[in-house]
Short mmCIF file of C-alpha atoms and ligand atoms in Angstrom, two decimals:
data_model
loop_
_atom_site.label_atom_id
_atom_site.label_comp_id
_atom_site.label_asym_id
_atom_site.label_seq_id
_atom_site.Cartn_x
_atom_site.Cartn_y
_atom_site.Cartn_z
CA MET A 5 12.24 -10.09 5.68
CA LYS A 6 8.90 -9.06 7.17
CA ILE A 7 6.55 -6.95 5.07
CA LEU A 8 3.20 -5.46 6.05
CA VAL A 9 0.72 -4.89 3.22
CA ILE A 10 -2.03 -2.39 4.03
CA ASN A 11 -5.10 -1.74 1.90
CA GLY A 12 -7.39 1.19 2.61
CA PRO A 13 -11.09 1.93 2.21
CA ASN A 14 -13.31 0.31 -0.40
CA LEU A 15 -10.58 -1.99 -1.66
CA ASN A 16 -12.50 -4.80 0.08
CA MET A 17 -15.14 -4.11 -2.62
CA LEU A 18 -12.85 -5.07 -5.51
CA GLY A 19 -14.71 -7.12 -8.08
CA ILE A 20 -17.93 -5.21 -7.35
CA ARG A 21 -16.57 -1.68 -7.27
CA GLU A 22 -16.14 0.18 -10.61
CA PRO A 23 -14.73 -2.83 -12.50
CA GLY A 24 -13.93 -0.61 -15.49
CA ILE A 25 -11.32 1.11 -13.31
CA TYR A 26 -10.30 -1.49 -10.75
CA GLY A 27 -10.90 -4.74 -12.65
CA ALA A 28 -13.20 -7.72 -12.14
CA GLN A 29 -11.08 -9.67 -9.68
CA THR A 30 -12.09 -9.75 -6.02
CA PHE A 31 -10.20 -8.50 -2.97
CA GLU A 32 -9.84 -12.10 -1.81
CA ALA A 33 -8.12 -12.86 -5.12
CA LEU A 34 -5.77 -9.92 -4.55
CA GLU A 35 -4.85 -11.13 -1.07
CA ALA A 36 -4.28 -14.68 -2.31
CA GLN A 37 -2.08 -13.33 -5.10
CA ILE A 38 -0.04 -11.20 -2.67
CA ARG A 39 0.51 -14.22 -0.38
CA ALA A 40 1.63 -16.33 -3.36
CA TRP A 41 4.06 -13.66 -4.60
CA ALA A 42 5.45 -13.18 -1.08
CA GLN A 43 6.08 -16.91 -0.77
CA GLU A 44 7.85 -17.02 -4.16
CA LEU A 45 10.04 -14.12 -3.05
CA SER A 46 10.68 -15.65 0.41
CA LEU A 47 9.07 -12.67 2.14
CA ASP A 48 7.12 -13.04 5.37
CA VAL A 49 3.95 -11.05 4.69
CA ASP A 50 1.08 -9.84 6.87
CA LEU A 51 -2.04 -8.36 5.27
CA TYR A 52 -4.32 -5.70 6.72
CA GLN A 53 -7.37 -3.94 5.27
CA SER A 54 -9.52 -1.28 6.89
CA ASN A 55 -12.06 1.30 5.86
CA VAL A 56 -11.23 3.39 8.93
CA GLU A 57 -8.42 5.93 8.87
CA GLY A 58 -7.63 5.65 12.60
CA PHE A 59 -7.40 1.86 12.42
CA ILE A 60 -4.83 2.20 9.63
CA VAL A 61 -2.87 4.65 11.81
CA ASP A 62 -3.07 2.14 14.71
CA ARG A 63 -1.84 -0.71 12.49
CA ILE A 64 1.11 1.38 11.25
CA GLN A 65 2.02 2.33 14.83
CA ALA A 66 1.83 -1.33 15.88
CA ALA A 67 4.32 -2.12 13.08
CA TYR A 68 7.05 -0.07 14.78
CA GLN A 69 10.29 -2.11 14.89
CA LYS A 70 8.39 -5.21 13.75
CA TYR A 71 8.58 -4.92 9.94
CA ASP A 72 11.29 -4.27 7.39
CA GLY A 73 8.90 -2.73 4.90
CA ILE A 74 5.35 -1.54 4.30
CA VAL A 75 3.42 -1.76 1.04
CA ILE A 76 0.38 0.48 1.25
CA ASN A 77 -2.53 1.32 -0.99
CA PRO A 78 -4.19 4.00 1.16
CA ALA A 79 -7.02 4.27 -1.41
CA ALA A 80 -9.02 7.50 -0.92
CA TYR A 81 -6.95 8.42 2.17
CA THR A 82 -4.01 8.89 -0.21
CA HIS A 83 -5.42 12.27 -1.11
CA THR A 84 -6.53 13.43 2.34
CA SER A 85 -4.61 11.81 5.18
CA VAL A 86 -1.90 13.74 6.95
CA ALA A 87 -2.48 11.27 9.83
CA ILE A 88 -1.38 8.26 7.74
CA LEU A 89 1.60 10.23 6.40
CA ASP A 90 2.62 11.16 9.96
CA ALA A 91 2.22 7.56 11.20
CA LEU A 92 4.53 6.30 8.42
CA LYS A 93 7.08 8.98 9.27
CA ALA A 94 6.80 8.13 12.97
CA VAL A 95 7.62 4.43 12.56
CA ALA A 96 10.20 5.23 9.84
CA ILE A 97 9.69 1.92 8.04
CA PRO A 98 10.60 1.96 4.32
CA THR A 99 7.31 2.22 2.45
CA ILE A 100 6.18 1.67 -1.12
CA GLU A 101 2.85 3.16 -2.20
CA VAL A 102 0.71 1.22 -4.68
CA HIS A 103 -2.38 2.20 -6.65
CA LEU A 104 -4.29 -0.11 -8.97
CA SER A 105 -5.26 2.75 -11.27
CA ASP A 106 -3.01 5.49 -12.61
CA ILE A 107 -3.96 8.31 -10.25
CA ASN A 108 -1.96 10.78 -12.35
CA GLN A 109 -4.32 10.26 -15.28
CA ARG A 110 -7.54 10.62 -13.26
CA GLU A 111 -9.44 13.49 -11.62
CA LYS A 112 -7.36 16.41 -10.33
CA PHE A 113 -8.18 15.57 -6.70
CA ARG A 114 -6.53 12.16 -7.12
CA GLN A 115 -3.33 13.58 -8.53
CA PHE A 116 -1.94 14.68 -5.17
CA SER A 117 -0.76 12.06 -2.68
CA TYR A 118 0.22 12.84 0.92
CA ILE A 119 1.73 9.36 1.13
CA SER A 120 4.12 10.09 -1.75
CA LEU A 121 5.76 12.69 0.50
CA TYR A 122 7.18 9.76 2.49
CA ALA A 123 7.05 6.70 0.21
CA LYS A 124 10.29 5.56 -1.40
CA GLU A 125 8.36 4.82 -4.54
CA THR A 126 4.83 5.07 -5.91
CA ILE A 127 3.65 2.38 -8.31
CA CYS A 128 0.41 3.15 -10.13
CA GLY A 129 -1.63 1.85 -13.01
CA LEU A 130 -0.38 -1.74 -13.00
CA GLY A 131 -3.45 -3.27 -11.32
CA PHE A 132 -2.63 -6.21 -9.01
CA GLU A 133 0.85 -6.45 -10.55
CA GLY A 134 1.79 -3.22 -8.75
CA TYR A 135 1.87 -5.11 -5.44
CA HIS A 136 4.16 -7.72 -7.04
CA VAL A 137 6.58 -5.02 -8.21
CA ALA A 138 6.54 -3.48 -4.71
CA LEU A 139 7.31 -6.84 -3.08
CA GLU A 140 10.10 -7.44 -5.60
CA HIS A 141 11.68 -4.12 -4.60
CA PHE A 142 11.84 -5.32 -0.99
CA ALA A 143 13.03 -8.82 -1.95
CA GLU A 144 15.85 -7.21 -3.90
CA LYS A 145 16.63 -5.24 -0.73
CA ARG A 146 16.41 -1.89 -2.47
CA PHE A 147 15.23 -0.10 0.64
CA VAL A 148 16.77 -1.69 3.69
CA GLY A 149 16.91 -0.04 7.08
CA PRO A 150 14.81 2.68 8.63
CA GLU A 151 15.20 6.19 7.38
CA ILE A 152 13.64 9.29 8.84
CA VAL A 153 12.58 11.97 6.40
C1 DQA B 206 -6.79 3.83 -5.57
C2 DQA B 206 -6.94 5.23 -6.19
C3 DQA B 206 -7.66 6.17 -5.23
O1 DQA B 206 -7.80 7.47 -5.82
C4 DQA B 206 -9.04 5.64 -4.90
O2 DQA B 206 -9.66 6.47 -3.96
C5 DQA B 206 -9.02 4.22 -4.46
C6 DQA B 206 -8.11 3.27 -5.10
C7 DQA B 206 -6.20 2.82 -6.57
O3 DQA B 206 -5.78 1.75 -6.13
O4 DQA B 206 -6.18 3.07 -7.78
O5 DQA B 206 -9.83 3.82 -3.64
O6 DQA B 206 -5.88 3.93 -4.48
#
């Protein structure tokens, strides 16, 4: 099972960026952890990070018919990006949204997610472990097959 994990803007700054909210571990540590979890779960994983909205849209489009699932932390684009929502709907790949922090307990502007309008599930507030839970969902084949909403 092929899974694409996408991380959005400023997540490459993990470890430096607001450690009180996002923790002290680096982005490299997150990627290493995701690869290790994927291996344990026998998932074939590709990782992508970009700070640029259009590049994320391009990567989602390139995933069309190539992946069984997408795990995405769209970071700040969560709250603004109709373009990322539309790209996910276009490729119709089952998607799980992940946030390190609990966006529902933060500022009002973080409490709305465009991506949640498409995602099968949104996992927030578990830190790195949220990506593990998302991968487990796919490994357990909870969301198999494309579905257009
Ligand atoms: C985030 C939450 C977003 O509101 C924020 O803009 C981020 C990270 C999270 O993982 O908690 O960059 O997606």
